[in-house]
């Protein structure tokens, strides 16, 4: 099941939405074989999860899934993906996850038989290993809870298995707030990488046993945390951009362990992963503003195979309930993608999506096709996860600097100052991993239990 | 006073060594510790807080300043204690049960500390029993609850009810925050206040504690 990626699967002229090198076909739904499908996700509005609210929760989910499927039918959308992102308690108490998975799947299958609506269900348990402090990553009840949640949701009707795993977060949370480049390299290139290897070997096993698809992991806990903080003007955007590219190395490890996509929506690093692996990816952009703001609203759609709203609360808007509104928005976005594909104009649309965002923010700039190509090539050239993470960080800083010089990237003086500071700090980092780990280990003592990452204490 | 301006200026730059040295010098000159705190350190930190609010400074820069302030506080603390200076107020912070989101709460803590408040952070995934127990022990002036999930925000109400049951509610102001929280929700669960971000949280705490002082 292990896979290695030593050359890029897709070149810049092949890298486009709706087309992957290795499409996924299951239950009549095909992903990445010439069209973009909507991926819809929704969550409960304010409510506690307990026996007393069980019926209310069931009825909220039932209403949400029925209404979005009906909207898809009304708008002539014949295929779609639904994601059920479990809340922490639904993962720990696996019967909740199972109950909702079954409920969603039942309605989806009803729509298949009565309306011909073909759909797949992605299940995403929460990484609840964090509830122990410092987290137990490789043993204990918390790990068992996560794996049990995967197994039981897969058996209850899940088709695609994903997670936003949080390995390394003990270090990266603080490193992000402090714009600490060394800490990020340790958290992403060493800890997160080690955890991904461990976790995804197990998730792939479960997928194999349950005949489901190991779909992929996102660096939400690292790169999206940085993105959200940058968006609030708390940390420099150039830092968030460098962090994003670094996390592609850690997210790629799921595929090295056997995942085949579609990668999960909030992993914007999926752009690089699609170029490297050729597997289809899900992405989210402007139509996910209901969940969080971003500066990559259009460009995120340039290479996507599923187009997601990330998540929306079940609240009433003037037109309809919010999940239905999201469903409609995604379907119209997909119509545009797919009409361009049918008319042979997809490269034009892709470039419009790219050009409309890329000069305005460094986090968008790093998704320009030629840069995706360059950074993806840098990643696969590295010999270890550490080396890959360091070299892609250096290459990202260099390409942002080049963009400023060329005038293709607009960057405030303040951001430029930070870019140079970050580039300087990166250049000082050792290329030798052993020495680096020894230095960082001491610094993070007490924050992280190294044995939980398979490292000597 | 010249030296206090210099202290404030150095603090704003995050020069920890210089700030600490100036604090010691000011003490040696016989300036009361409270004055050094108010007119030097807190004055400087207020400017930094203002710049952060106006997006003129990034968090990592604020953190460097906060660290420098901590060094000076270590020097000042024994003097403040000797002079029996009451703290500006004690704030207890925590993220409610089932929720591990903590970045926003941590930021609120950093800003409150910078404004001269004593902050005790109990962490994430905190049960109502633990909140009640810690309120009893620490006797904070304000309890700040954070929640980022729509399914954990409802727990805030339970914490407030538990405080009522233990007759602690009258002794502590409760404020709430986090992405799904609104002023309306805060009113609904009978919290004393809501703030949308860390800077407004400082303003909120200031106004709650001032009005409390007037009532007493
Ligand atoms: C970063 C993030 C994470 C990180 C958290 C890192 C950390 N150490 O905190 C990670 C990736 C780990 C994470 C995990 C999860 N997350 Co999350 N996360 C976010 C995200 C993108 C940003 C939150 C953030 O840090 N913002 C930046 C800070 C600075 O802002 P803030 O928290 O709002 O805080 C400010 C104010 O609110 C206020 N404030 C905050 N607290 C307090 C307290 C007081 C007293 C006061 C006065 C003010 C105040 O001041 C702060 C500073 O200005 C949000 C999206 C969103 N819209 O918020 C989702 C979001 C909250 N997460 C969500 C979900 C679903 C999850 C997971 C369940 C996902 C999963 N399946 O694994 C897990 C749950 C983890 C858990 N057990 O709790 C959903 C919640 C949906 C719902 N039903 O409510 C959101 C809305 C994303 C989405 N749209 O789907 N998440």
XYZ file of C-alpha atoms and ligand atoms in Angstrom:
764
model
C 0.000 0.000 0.000
C 2.964 2.296 0.539
C 3.587 4.635 -2.362
C 6.534 6.855 -3.215
C 6.386 9.904 -5.420
C 9.637 10.623 -7.174
C 8.337 12.668 -10.094
C 5.436 15.051 -10.538
C 2.204 13.452 -11.749
C 0.861 16.619 -13.372
C 2.687 19.438 -15.130
C 1.489 23.052 -15.100
C -0.464 22.620 -18.313
C -2.244 19.520 -16.937
C -2.956 20.900 -13.500
C -6.548 22.073 -13.646
C -9.823 21.644 -11.807
C -11.947 18.610 -12.555
C -9.164 16.443 -13.963
C -6.907 14.212 -11.902
C -4.472 11.600 -13.141
C -6.057 8.936 -10.945
C -9.795 9.635 -10.674
C -11.882 7.930 -8.001
C -15.009 6.074 -8.971
C -17.359 4.608 -6.389
C -21.080 3.968 -6.352
C -21.555 5.784 -9.619
C -19.825 8.934 -8.429
C -16.634 9.853 -10.246
C -14.217 12.400 -8.879
C -11.496 13.969 -10.979
C -12.530 12.473 -14.302
C -13.592 15.611 -16.103
C -15.929 17.496 -13.790
C -16.022 19.254 -10.442
C -18.625 18.108 -7.899
C -19.910 19.994 -4.880
C -18.900 18.760 -1.430
C -21.384 19.995 1.144
C -20.879 20.095 4.888
C -23.030 21.394 7.714
C -23.025 21.467 11.488
C -25.428 21.890 14.370
C -26.466 25.290 15.599
C -26.044 25.940 19.307
C -26.985 22.750 21.228
C -25.392 20.370 23.704
C -24.875 16.733 22.795
C -26.584 14.508 25.356
C -29.400 11.993 25.680
C -31.944 14.754 26.277
C -31.137 16.462 22.977
C -30.799 13.276 20.935
C -34.056 13.677 19.033
C -33.439 17.351 18.350
C -29.981 16.525 16.979
C -31.387 13.738 14.814
C -34.040 16.002 13.441
C -31.540 18.800 12.683
C -29.280 16.434 10.717
C -32.222 14.831 9.004
C -33.602 18.195 7.929
C -30.217 19.413 6.729
C -29.429 16.357 4.599
C -32.931 16.135 3.141
C -33.014 19.791 2.227
C -29.579 19.900 0.595
C -30.289 16.762 -1.425
C -33.610 18.226 -2.546
C -31.897 21.448 -3.619
C -29.342 19.425 -5.589
C -32.169 17.615 -7.380
C -34.023 20.870 -8.063
C -30.894 22.380 -9.597
C -30.204 19.274 -11.762
C -27.056 18.333 -9.881
C -26.755 14.582 -10.340
C -23.691 13.789 -8.206
C -22.380 15.131 -4.956
C -20.244 14.440 -1.909
C -21.423 15.058 1.648
C -18.993 15.421 4.508
C -19.878 14.569 8.080
C -17.272 16.197 10.290
C -17.727 14.699 13.718
C -17.683 16.928 16.758
C -15.316 15.840 19.550
C -17.992 14.165 21.637
C -19.326 12.277 18.629
C -15.865 10.782 18.203
C -15.326 9.880 21.841
C -18.802 8.371 22.183
C -18.747 6.458 18.941
C -22.471 5.636 18.962
C -23.212 9.289 18.155
C -20.942 9.189 15.123
C -22.528 5.939 13.997
C -26.069 7.193 14.480
C -25.528 10.297 12.377
C -23.530 8.477 9.703
C -26.407 6.013 9.328
C -28.993 8.747 9.276
C -27.181 10.734 6.571
C -26.499 7.672 4.460
C -30.099 6.535 4.638
C -31.406 9.826 3.271
C -28.678 9.911 0.620
C -29.639 6.398 -0.511
C -33.310 7.344 -0.610
C -32.471 10.191 -2.965
C -30.414 7.785 -5.055
C -33.328 5.426 -5.506
C -36.120 7.965 -5.911
C -34.367 10.832 -7.695
C -31.233 9.227 -9.147
C -28.999 11.500 -7.057
C -25.645 9.743 -6.695
C -23.614 10.639 -3.652
C -20.715 9.646 -1.429
C -20.257 10.297 2.278
C -16.964 11.475 3.741
C -16.593 10.866 7.480
C -14.075 12.910 9.446
C -13.580 11.933 13.096
C -12.013 14.545 15.381
C -8.448 14.022 16.484
C -9.329 13.752 20.161
C -5.859 12.518 21.160
C -5.297 16.105 22.218
C -7.540 15.761 25.247
C -4.575 14.377 27.193
C -1.906 16.951 27.992
C 0.688 16.461 26.661
C -1.174 14.325 24.129
C -0.732 10.592 23.951
C -0.295 10.040 20.231
C 0.626 6.369 20.021
C -1.189 4.672 22.868
C -4.062 4.975 25.274
C -7.801 5.401 25.188
C -7.740 8.586 23.119
C -6.015 6.887 20.196
C -8.397 3.951 20.495
C -11.366 6.351 20.398
C -10.187 7.895 17.135
C -9.527 4.540 15.475
C -12.824 3.120 16.740
C -14.634 6.134 15.360
C -13.082 5.534 11.939
C -13.950 1.850 12.003
C -17.519 2.257 13.191
C -18.343 5.189 10.890
C -16.866 3.287 7.947
C -19.077 0.305 8.767
C -22.088 2.551 9.233
C -21.952 3.884 5.681
C -18.960 6.217 5.329
C -17.276 6.029 1.922
C -14.266 8.329 2.313
C -12.104 8.518 5.459
C -10.410 11.774 6.443
C -9.092 13.570 9.485
C -7.520 16.865 10.460
C -4.841 15.262 12.553
C -3.009 17.419 15.045
C 0.434 15.864 15.474
C 3.008 18.526 16.350
C 0.391 20.996 17.525
C 1.900 21.073 21.027
C 4.746 22.970 19.394
C 3.198 24.680 16.386
C 0.470 26.564 18.298
C 3.094 28.501 20.186
C 5.507 28.721 17.266
C 2.794 30.309 15.105
C 1.981 32.977 17.684
C 5.671 33.777 18.047
C 6.468 33.529 14.315
C 9.123 31.051 15.345
C 10.602 29.516 12.206
C 12.699 26.924 14.027
C 9.715 25.811 16.089
C 7.680 25.413 12.919
C 10.335 23.255 11.314
C 10.444 21.069 14.410
C 6.652 20.898 14.716
C 5.942 20.233 11.043
C 9.054 18.594 9.602
C 9.818 16.371 12.586
C 6.802 15.874 14.878
C 3.841 16.174 12.500
C 5.688 14.077 9.929
C 6.356 11.281 12.426
C 2.760 11.337 13.615
C 1.354 11.222 10.084
C 3.372 8.085 9.342
C 2.061 6.406 12.463
C -1.568 7.453 12.135
C -2.061 6.926 8.413
C -0.666 3.421 8.443
C -3.553 2.624 10.799
C -6.210 4.585 8.920
C -5.229 2.864 5.670
C -5.555 -0.508 7.400
C -9.064 0.365 8.568
C -9.991 1.530 5.068
C -8.752 -1.766 3.692
C -10.707 -3.817 6.231
C -13.914 -1.858 5.713
C -13.615 -1.473 1.921
C -13.684 2.300 2.179
C -11.370 4.915 0.684
C -8.481 6.430 2.661
C -8.961 9.955 1.397
C -6.402 12.183 3.141
C -5.548 14.518 5.958
C -5.294 18.290 6.194
C -2.866 20.538 8.031
C -5.814 22.557 9.305
C -4.439 22.642 12.850
C -1.219 24.196 11.623
C -1.601 26.059 8.343
C -5.207 27.202 8.789
C -4.511 28.360 12.297
C -1.737 30.513 10.806
C -4.022 31.645 7.984
C -6.798 32.730 10.352
C -4.352 34.580 12.604
C -2.808 36.313 9.578
C -6.247 37.287 8.393
C -6.899 38.953 11.745
C -3.609 40.863 11.292
C -2.095 39.039 14.251
C 0.848 37.516 12.406
C 2.501 38.326 9.058
C 0.889 36.878 5.955
C 4.258 35.909 4.539
C 4.738 33.654 7.542
C 1.370 31.988 6.948
C 2.361 31.452 3.306
C 5.649 29.789 4.234
C 3.871 27.635 6.823
C 1.316 26.521 4.225
C 3.980 25.270 1.845
C 5.836 23.495 4.676
C 2.717 21.572 5.655
C 2.414 20.027 2.189
C 5.230 17.695 3.241
C 3.327 16.487 6.271
C 0.008 16.128 4.442
C 1.684 14.200 1.602
C 2.619 11.473 4.078
C -0.994 10.239 4.160
C -0.664 9.438 0.453
C 2.752 7.863 0.939
C 1.009 5.586 3.440
C -1.691 4.631 0.940
C -4.340 7.359 0.809
C -5.678 8.033 -2.676
C -7.851 11.128 -2.281
C -10.054 13.047 -2.647
C -7.948 15.130 -0.238
C -9.965 17.033 2.344
C -11.268 20.522 1.610
C -9.503 22.741 4.126
C -6.046 21.511 3.108
C -5.106 24.327 0.765
C -1.750 22.528 0.456
C -3.727 20.052 -1.674
C -2.633 22.076 -4.716
C 0.899 20.720 -4.304
C -0.351 17.275 -3.415
C -2.395 17.041 -6.591
C 0.636 18.063 -8.681
C 2.790 15.456 -6.921
C 0.356 12.523 -6.699
C -2.186 13.092 -9.441
C -4.949 12.157 -6.966
C -8.138 14.225 -6.944
C -8.518 16.896 -4.282
C -11.262 18.827 -2.549
C -10.776 22.539 -1.955
C -12.705 25.439 -0.510
C -12.592 29.136 -1.314
C -15.057 31.966 -1.655
C -18.068 29.742 -1.000
C -16.593 28.711 2.344
C -16.685 32.255 3.703
C -19.567 31.034 5.877
C -16.976 29.049 7.858
C -13.905 31.274 7.879
C -12.509 34.151 5.834
C -9.560 33.750 3.485
C -7.547 35.558 0.836
C -7.548 32.697 -1.653
C -11.250 32.635 -2.583
C -10.807 32.186 -6.331
C -7.368 30.663 -6.724
C -8.314 27.798 -4.405
C -10.643 26.601 -7.151
C -7.971 26.490 -9.840
C -7.052 22.811 -9.392
C -9.909 21.386 -7.389
C -12.012 18.293 -8.096
C -14.561 18.776 -5.314
C -15.676 22.276 -4.316
C -16.616 22.672 -0.670
C -18.254 25.150 1.676
C -16.147 23.870 4.626
C -19.056 24.047 7.054
C -22.144 26.027 7.793
C -24.359 26.273 10.825
C -27.956 25.231 10.615
C -29.447 28.705 10.934
C -32.193 30.436 9.005
C -31.293 33.018 6.357
C -33.788 35.088 4.397
C -33.899 32.631 1.488
C -33.663 29.289 3.285
C -31.679 27.446 5.926
C -27.942 28.142 5.569
C -26.942 24.598 4.414
C -29.360 24.900 1.488
C -27.898 28.305 0.614
C -24.423 26.780 0.615
C -25.581 23.900 -1.557
C -26.938 26.302 -4.144
C -23.771 28.411 -4.175
C -21.556 25.374 -4.676
C -23.718 24.038 -7.488
C -23.525 27.312 -9.427
C -19.761 27.439 -8.950
C -19.539 23.868 -10.248
C -21.706 24.646 -13.276
C -19.197 27.275 -14.305
C -16.237 24.926 -13.801
C -17.938 22.174 -15.750
C -19.203 24.322 -18.609
C -15.658 25.537 -19.160
C -14.403 21.924 -19.128
C -16.976 20.870 -21.704
C -16.184 23.825 -23.919
C -12.405 23.347 -23.735
C -12.051 26.653 -21.930
C -10.902 25.293 -18.591
C -7.379 26.696 -18.874
C -8.812 30.148 -19.453
C -11.036 29.884 -16.418
C -8.206 28.435 -14.338
C -5.963 31.339 -15.244
C -8.675 33.858 -14.448
C -9.113 32.275 -11.034
C -5.360 32.403 -10.522
C -4.781 35.919 -11.795
C -7.684 37.434 -9.911
C -6.081 36.572 -6.538
C -2.401 35.870 -6.887
C -0.870 39.347 -6.809
C -2.841 40.504 -3.792
C -1.675 38.171 -1.059
C 1.380 35.956 -0.544
C -0.858 33.070 0.512
C -2.506 33.216 -2.901
C 0.698 33.899 -4.816
C 2.170 30.532 -3.818
C -0.656 28.782 -5.688
C 0.254 30.182 -9.105
C 0.674 27.144 -11.396
C 4.362 27.706 -12.111
C 5.001 28.112 -8.399
C 2.990 25.020 -7.502
C 5.182 23.175 -9.987
C 8.406 24.572 -8.569
C 7.518 24.005 -4.915
C 6.174 20.497 -5.587
C 9.410 19.604 -7.382
C 11.372 20.964 -4.427
C 9.398 18.759 -2.065
C 9.942 15.500 -3.913
C 13.647 16.230 -4.350
C 14.200 16.193 -0.569
C 15.549 12.985 0.964
C 13.843 13.200 4.347
C 10.718 14.888 5.693
C 12.962 17.305 7.496
C 14.942 18.194 4.410
C 11.772 18.519 2.334
C 10.143 20.837 4.865
C 13.195 23.044 5.161
C 13.843 23.240 1.437
C 10.244 24.056 0.529
C 10.203 26.783 3.188
C 13.364 28.316 1.724
C 11.992 28.057 -1.807
C 8.719 29.696 -0.761
C 10.475 32.633 0.851
C 12.648 33.012 -2.246
C 9.715 32.962 -4.657
C 7.812 35.546 -2.613
C 10.887 37.752 -2.682
C 11.154 37.291 -6.437
C 7.475 38.160 -6.830
C 8.002 41.428 -4.994
C 11.004 42.246 -7.170
C 9.115 41.434 -10.390
C 6.145 43.440 -9.253
C 3.870 40.390 -9.563
C 3.202 40.332 -5.815
C 2.061 43.363 -3.854
C 3.491 43.329 -0.363
C 3.488 46.101 2.218
C 6.826 47.360 3.569
C 5.982 45.795 6.861
C 5.373 42.382 5.300
C 8.585 42.706 3.269
C 10.549 43.327 6.423
C 9.130 40.139 7.904
C 9.819 38.183 4.736
C 13.500 39.071 4.973
C 13.600 38.214 8.639
C 11.993 34.813 7.987
C 14.233 34.093 4.995
C 17.288 34.958 7.088
C 16.235 32.674 9.923
C 15.524 29.826 7.518
C 18.916 30.206 5.907
C 20.559 29.736 9.303
C 18.885 26.395 10.013
C 21.045 23.275 9.890
C 20.569 20.939 6.939
C 21.450 18.066 9.264
C 18.383 16.778 11.066
C 20.037 15.037 14.038
C 21.743 18.155 15.293
C 18.582 20.205 14.868
C 16.422 17.746 16.805
C 18.883 17.699 19.686
C 18.761 21.497 19.895
C 14.984 21.777 19.691
C 14.259 18.873 22.010
C 15.631 20.750 24.949
C 13.623 23.834 24.155
C 10.279 22.054 24.040
C 10.793 19.778 27.012
C 7.608 19.663 29.051
C 5.449 20.709 26.078
C 5.764 17.509 24.151
C 6.383 13.874 24.953
C 8.892 12.825 22.306
C 8.282 9.128 22.870
C 4.777 9.722 21.497
C 6.475 10.566 18.211
C 8.786 7.571 18.265
C 11.745 9.773 19.183
C 14.151 9.123 22.049
C 13.354 11.360 25.029
C 9.252 61.883 35.139
C 12.076 61.368 32.660
C 13.094 57.885 33.728
C 9.546 56.551 33.549
C 9.167 57.837 30.003
C 12.416 56.161 29.127
C 11.188 52.971 30.773
C 7.966 53.071 28.797
C 9.842 53.731 25.548
C 12.241 50.840 26.075
C 9.432 48.522 27.011
C 7.589 49.411 23.810
C 10.666 48.338 21.854
C 10.761 45.061 23.771
C 14.248 45.688 25.190
C 14.045 43.351 28.168
C 17.459 44.030 29.724
C 17.194 47.786 29.433
C 13.638 47.766 30.772
C 14.636 45.726 33.775
C 17.634 47.973 34.466
C 15.525 51.114 34.284
C 12.982 49.582 36.665
C 15.759 48.953 39.176
C 17.121 52.460 38.692
C 13.718 54.020 39.221
C 13.342 52.080 42.471
C 16.797 53.222 43.556
C 15.759 56.828 42.894
C 12.973 56.289 45.410
C 10.072 56.383 42.972
C 7.163 54.376 44.460
C 6.632 50.975 42.864
C 3.027 51.787 41.970
C 4.119 54.820 40.051
C 6.744 52.835 38.148
C 4.093 50.286 37.321
C 1.399 52.764 36.266
C 3.410 55.493 34.562
C 6.183 53.339 33.170
C 5.163 49.786 32.440
C 1.404 49.955 32.055
C 1.645 53.254 30.168
C 4.035 51.598 27.698
C 1.948 48.464 27.419
C -1.174 50.548 26.766
C 0.504 52.113 23.764
C 1.509 48.677 22.507
C -2.045 47.399 23.058
C -3.385 50.356 21.093
C -1.010 49.686 18.203
C -2.004 46.024 18.163
C -5.659 46.985 18.076
C -5.015 49.312 15.138
C -3.104 46.555 13.297
C 0.155 48.424 13.562
C 1.917 45.678 15.492
C 1.891 41.918 15.120
C 1.333 39.477 17.934
C 4.944 38.168 17.982
C 6.078 41.771 18.546
C 3.563 42.187 21.359
C 4.782 38.941 22.909
C 8.344 40.243 23.019
C 7.097 43.322 24.871
C 4.996 41.183 27.199
C 8.078 39.152 28.062
C 10.100 42.290 28.785
C 7.310 43.489 31.048
C 7.403 40.223 32.934
C 11.087 40.697 33.768
C 10.351 44.124 35.205
C 7.343 42.838 37.085
C 9.546 40.278 38.800
C 11.645 43.176 40.066
C 8.624 45.232 41.114
C 6.484 42.533 42.710
C 8.190 42.379 46.130
C 7.998 46.183 46.360
C 4.342 46.221 45.402
C 3.629 43.549 47.984
C 5.565 45.415 50.670
C 3.541 48.533 49.932
C 0.360 46.410 50.136
C -0.693 47.525 46.714
C -3.812 45.737 45.612
C -3.657 44.310 42.116
C -5.864 45.861 39.453
C -7.890 42.707 39.531
C -7.584 38.976 39.116
C -8.981 37.228 36.058
C -9.534 33.505 35.750
C -9.674 32.187 32.182
C -10.592 28.816 30.716
C -12.072 27.035 27.700
C -15.163 25.024 28.572
C -15.553 21.257 28.634
C -15.299 19.382 25.347
C -13.477 22.224 23.643
C -9.759 22.397 22.946
C -9.626 25.703 21.061
C -7.405 28.019 23.036
C -5.596 30.508 20.847
C -8.217 33.219 21.301
C -8.368 32.679 25.052
C -4.573 32.807 25.313
C -4.567 36.111 23.485
C -7.141 37.532 25.847
C -4.871 36.461 28.716
C -1.811 38.111 27.212
C -3.627 41.400 26.672
C -5.121 41.407 30.162
C -1.724 40.757 31.687
C -0.269 43.598 29.669
C -2.957 45.856 31.059
C -1.783 45.035 34.567
C -4.301 42.395 35.603
C -3.352 39.152 37.304
C -4.334 36.300 35.054
C -4.808 32.665 36.023
C -5.358 30.393 33.024
C -6.894 27.007 33.866
C -6.546 25.674 30.323
C -8.931 23.862 27.983
C -11.684 21.248 28.382
C -12.606 22.551 31.837
C -15.614 21.081 33.644
C -18.005 23.190 35.712
C -16.779 21.446 38.864
C -13.236 22.527 38.076
C -14.358 26.094 37.361
C -16.285 26.288 40.629
C -13.412 24.807 42.601
C -10.906 27.214 41.058
C -13.145 30.221 41.622
C -13.414 29.212 45.285
C -9.689 28.840 45.611
C -8.439 31.761 43.523
C -11.259 34.208 44.291
C -10.945 36.045 40.989
C -12.768 39.306 40.279
C -13.675 38.106 36.796
C -14.149 34.664 35.281
C -13.650 34.542 31.495
C -15.138 31.588 29.618
C -14.167 30.732 26.058
C -15.913 28.373 23.596
C -15.445 27.932 19.842
C -17.896 25.137 19.131
C -21.649 25.510 18.812
C -21.976 22.337 20.842
C -19.777 23.521 23.722
C -20.947 27.132 24.008
C -24.076 25.871 25.762
C -21.830 24.651 28.575
C -21.170 28.255 29.596
C -24.693 28.450 30.912
C -24.071 25.427 33.124
C -20.949 26.967 34.577
C -22.915 30.098 35.476
C -25.682 27.995 37.044
C -23.130 26.013 39.036
C -21.660 29.264 40.373
C -25.153 30.352 41.387
C -25.776 27.100 43.205
C -22.596 27.490 45.195
C -23.473 31.106 46.039
C -20.411 32.305 44.169
C -22.159 34.167 41.388
C -22.382 37.429 43.356
C -18.667 37.370 44.032
C -17.394 37.073 40.485
C -18.216 38.768 37.186
C -18.525 36.308 34.317
C -17.531 37.286 30.790
C -17.741 35.130 27.685
C -16.217 35.023 24.218
C -15.287 32.889 21.188
C -16.358 32.740 17.541
C -19.976 31.531 17.988
C -20.707 33.793 20.984
C -22.716 36.986 20.644
C -23.821 39.742 22.997
C -27.311 38.338 22.734
C -26.162 34.916 23.886
C -24.221 36.483 26.751
C -27.393 38.275 27.861
C -29.440 35.133 27.492
C -27.214 33.113 29.835
C -26.930 36.080 32.217
C -23.222 36.656 31.771
C -21.933 40.081 32.804
C -20.280 40.791 29.514
C -19.121 39.716 26.083
C -16.164 40.891 24.012
C -15.456 40.141 20.388
C -11.677 40.291 20.606
C -8.784 40.539 23.024
C -8.513 44.335 23.015
C -12.217 44.756 23.687
C -11.913 42.148 26.432
C -9.489 44.471 28.232
C -11.912 47.401 27.888
C -14.728 45.195 29.130
C -12.838 44.027 32.209
C -11.791 47.588 32.986
C -15.348 48.842 32.814
C -16.760 45.928 34.828
C -14.236 46.376 37.604
C -14.612 50.154 37.675
C -18.370 50.008 37.956
C -17.970 47.342 40.640
C -15.702 49.669 42.620
C -18.279 52.454 42.425
C -21.018 50.206 43.726
C -18.981 49.056 46.711
C -7.785 27.292 14.475
C -9.016 26.393 14.569
C -8.837 25.119 15.078
C -7.511 24.629 15.624
C -7.414 25.081 17.094
C -6.017 25.458 17.530
C -6.050 25.965 18.945
N -5.014 25.701 19.673
O -6.952 26.606 19.413
C -7.706 23.097 15.455
C -7.325 22.711 14.059
C -6.962 22.219 16.424
C -9.214 22.969 15.505
C -9.850 21.793 15.839
C -11.208 21.606 15.710
N -12.084 22.496 15.204
Co -11.655 24.286 14.876
N -11.357 26.082 14.208
C -10.291 26.829 14.145
C -10.641 28.158 13.438
C -10.225 28.009 11.977
C -10.061 29.426 14.041
C -10.171 29.590 15.539
C -9.114 30.570 16.018
O -8.109 30.187 16.633
N -9.280 31.830 15.671
C -8.330 32.891 16.019
C -8.638 33.461 17.409
C -7.668 34.574 17.729
O -9.941 33.965 17.389
P -11.080 33.482 18.419
O -10.807 32.103 18.851
O -12.392 33.800 17.867
O -10.798 34.394 19.721
C -10.997 35.789 19.754
C -12.427 36.194 20.158
O -13.394 35.232 19.878
C -12.319 36.540 21.601
N -12.416 35.499 22.610
C -12.102 34.185 22.565
N -12.258 33.607 23.739
C -12.663 34.542 24.600
C -12.979 34.483 25.943
C -13.412 35.637 26.598
C -13.710 35.572 28.025
C -13.537 36.852 25.871
C -14.015 38.061 26.540
C -13.212 36.911 24.531
C -12.774 35.766 23.888
O -11.027 37.095 21.667
C -10.130 36.298 20.871
C -8.950 37.108 20.484
O -9.247 38.213 19.659
C -12.213 28.173 13.591
C -12.950 28.987 12.539
C -13.688 30.153 13.118
N -14.568 30.676 12.329
O -13.459 30.552 14.246
C -12.505 26.668 13.553
C -13.786 26.104 14.147
C -14.118 26.794 15.451
N -13.476 24.630 14.426
C -14.418 23.876 14.148
C -14.370 22.456 14.308
C -15.555 21.654 13.827
C -13.248 21.841 14.877
C -13.085 20.344 15.104
C -14.255 19.618 15.705
C -12.680 19.753 13.758
C -12.465 18.275 13.719
N -13.409 17.524 13.232
O -11.435 17.818 14.113
C -11.863 20.308 16.062
C -12.323 20.325 17.522
C -11.187 20.396 18.484
C -11.701 20.397 19.898
N -11.632 19.258 20.564
O -12.183 21.374 20.402
C -15.639 24.590 13.624
C -16.759 24.663 14.644
C -18.092 24.180 14.105
C -19.101 24.120 15.190
N -20.003 23.176 15.121
O -19.105 24.906 16.077
C -15.025 25.970 13.180
C -16.013 27.142 13.259
C -14.529 25.773 11.729
C -15.645 25.445 10.777
N -16.257 26.400 10.191
O -15.908 24.308 10.560
N -9.789 24.136 15.139
